[in-house]
C-alpha positions as MATLAB code, in Angstrom:
seq = 'AGERTASTREKAGRGLRRPLGTEAVPVVVAPAKVSDVPVYLSGIGTVIAYNTIDMKSQVDGVILKMNFQEGDNVKAGDPLIIIDPEPYQARLEQWQAAKLRAQAELDNAKTNLWRYQQLATHDFATQKQVDNTSALVEQYTADVAEDDAKIKFAQTELNFTVMKSPI';
ca = [
      33.950   38.336  -77.645;
      30.718   36.815  -79.062;
      32.230   33.403  -78.761;
      33.088   33.983  -75.222;
      29.502   34.831  -74.321;
      28.181   31.618  -75.850;
      30.542   29.419  -73.903;
      29.702   31.206  -70.678;
      26.011   30.616  -71.294;
      26.620   26.976  -71.959;
      28.514   26.651  -68.726;
      25.777   28.461  -66.803;
      23.063   26.315  -68.440;
      24.764   23.086  -67.491;
      24.191   23.752  -63.783;
      20.407   24.133  -64.350;
      19.938   20.828  -66.076;
      18.122   18.110  -64.123;
      19.544   14.618  -63.835;
      17.856   12.069  -66.066;
      14.667   10.457  -64.686;
      13.779   13.203  -62.192;
      10.561   15.164  -62.340;
       9.729   18.577  -61.099;
       8.488   18.668  -57.480;
       4.914   19.962  -57.279;
       4.268   22.804  -54.853;
       0.989   22.868  -52.928;
      -0.374   25.982  -51.312;
      -2.535   25.814  -48.169;
      -3.919   28.531  -45.921;
      -2.009   29.121  -42.671;
      -3.693   28.028  -39.435;
      -2.925   27.970  -35.709;
      -2.789   24.556  -34.004;
      -0.771   22.514  -31.536;
       2.181   20.810  -33.107;
       3.712   17.861  -31.288;
       7.371   18.359  -30.639;
       9.486   15.265  -30.349;
      12.994   15.541  -29.035;
      15.411   12.706  -29.044;
      18.678   12.612  -27.276;
      20.820   10.800  -24.801;
      20.332   11.635  -21.162;
      18.789   10.731  -17.841;
      15.214   11.406  -16.811;
      14.637   11.998  -13.114;
      11.148   12.114  -11.604;
      10.053   15.317   -9.903;
       9.143   13.349   -6.747;
      10.057    9.779   -5.917;
       9.342    7.615   -2.915;
      10.902    4.458   -1.583;
       8.398    2.137    0.033;
       9.074   -0.776    2.322;
       6.378   -3.142    3.453;
       5.744   -3.423    7.191;
       4.453   -6.996    6.740;
       5.485   -9.962    4.629;
       3.096  -11.598    2.244;
       2.001  -12.310   -1.273;
       1.322   -9.221   -3.377;
      -2.201   -9.515   -4.741;
      -2.370   -6.282   -6.688;
      -0.228   -3.326   -7.707;
      -2.377   -0.286   -8.445;
       0.291    1.654  -10.320;
       2.889    1.367  -13.009;
       6.314    2.903  -12.832;
       6.067    6.563  -13.738;
       2.381    6.973  -12.787;
       1.321   10.037  -10.852;
      -0.148    9.180   -7.457;
      -1.861   11.208   -4.759;
      -1.382   10.957   -1.010;
      -3.390    8.081    0.402;
      -3.796    6.212   -2.898;
      -3.625    2.442   -2.275;
      -0.578    1.332   -4.263;
       0.084   -2.273   -3.252;
      -2.303   -4.850   -1.796;
      -0.718   -7.700    0.186;
      -2.780  -10.836    0.881;
      -4.635   -9.967    4.116;
      -5.947  -13.495    4.892;
      -3.132  -14.630    7.242;
      -3.363  -11.360    9.150;
      -7.169  -11.487    9.271;
      -6.957  -15.053   10.609;
      -4.474  -14.009   13.307;
      -6.755  -11.113   14.312;
      -9.735  -13.462   14.598;
      -7.610  -15.917   16.592;
      -6.771  -13.234   19.176;
     -10.371  -12.019   19.267;
     -11.482  -15.576   20.080;
      -8.773  -15.874   22.746;
     -10.041  -12.665   24.317;
     -13.598  -14.019   24.383;
     -12.335  -17.142   26.155;
     -10.314  -15.072   28.647;
     -13.295  -12.763   29.233;
     -15.539  -15.764   29.945;
     -12.986  -17.138   32.395;
     -12.746  -13.702   34.039;
     -16.529  -13.410   34.356;
     -16.706  -16.909   35.867;
     -13.890  -16.145   38.302;
     -15.586  -12.898   39.369;
     -18.842  -14.765   39.992;
     -17.038  -17.458   41.999;
     -15.161  -14.801   43.970;
     -18.437  -13.105   44.894;
     -19.894  -16.498   45.952;
     -16.846  -17.433   48.036;
     -16.851  -14.019   49.692;
     -20.542  -14.501   50.619;
     -19.886  -18.014   51.881;
     -16.799  -16.905   53.821;
     -18.864  -14.384   55.801;
     -20.875  -17.345   57.156;
     -17.822  -19.605   57.533;
     -18.937  -21.901   54.677;
     -15.794  -21.155   52.633;
     -12.156  -20.781   53.600;
     -10.079  -17.660   53.166;
      -7.779  -19.744   50.939;
     -10.668  -20.292   48.480;
     -11.376  -16.559   48.464;
      -7.684  -15.738   47.949;
      -7.263  -18.328   45.148;
     -10.341  -17.078   43.356;
      -9.204  -13.460   43.779;
      -5.852  -14.403   42.208;
      -7.712  -16.045   39.304;
      -9.670  -12.821   38.759;
      -6.395  -10.881   38.562;
      -4.876  -13.484   36.229;
      -7.857  -13.454   33.869;
      -7.953   -9.642   33.947;
      -4.324   -9.658   32.803;
      -5.162  -12.264   30.115;
      -7.920  -10.017   28.745;
      -5.533   -7.028   28.712;
      -2.885   -9.126   26.943;
      -5.414  -10.273   24.351;
      -6.470   -6.638   23.819;
      -2.843   -5.774   23.039;
      -2.522   -8.754   20.690;
      -5.735   -7.726   18.913;
      -4.429   -4.179   18.502;
      -1.152   -5.496   17.079;
      -2.937   -7.910   14.722;
      -5.229   -5.089   13.538;
      -2.187   -2.917   12.868;
      -0.576   -5.698   10.827;
      -3.812   -6.178    8.900;
      -3.907   -2.444    8.135;
      -0.377   -2.664    6.715;
      -1.535   -5.102    4.001;
      -2.609   -2.049    1.987;
       0.396    0.115    1.220;
      -0.696    3.701    0.602;
       1.181    6.548   -0.992;
       2.638    8.841    1.666;
       2.829   11.828   -0.708;
];
């Protein structure tokens, strides 16, 4: 029976032996503390944004600046994309100049109409001259109204060169 005990001890001791070349692992003790611990998860899946928007430009042009990167949080009204405004600014100024020209022609036609009306009362001008000048006043009034509409449209296009976040 004594022999049996020795062989059992030898067998039990064999499992406790360390492989050659390995050292004992030191244990360090530190006090416990509360702090934020970053948690990293990795996995396969799809990430979907809480809110997304699809934007389409109302005008064509060269993009000068993008004020966001994909995934950025944006607020309503933030300017996101700047399109080159120069062609649209030039078109606006062109229509503003056309309106000034049409307004000058209208003012001149109104003055001439007043003159012809005064002259016609004394038979120094014909009714045809009064009628022609009256028609010019109407034409130039329409030209000024048309230029106002073109200016409004050009201003709208110019405003669309800054694309803002709708949300």
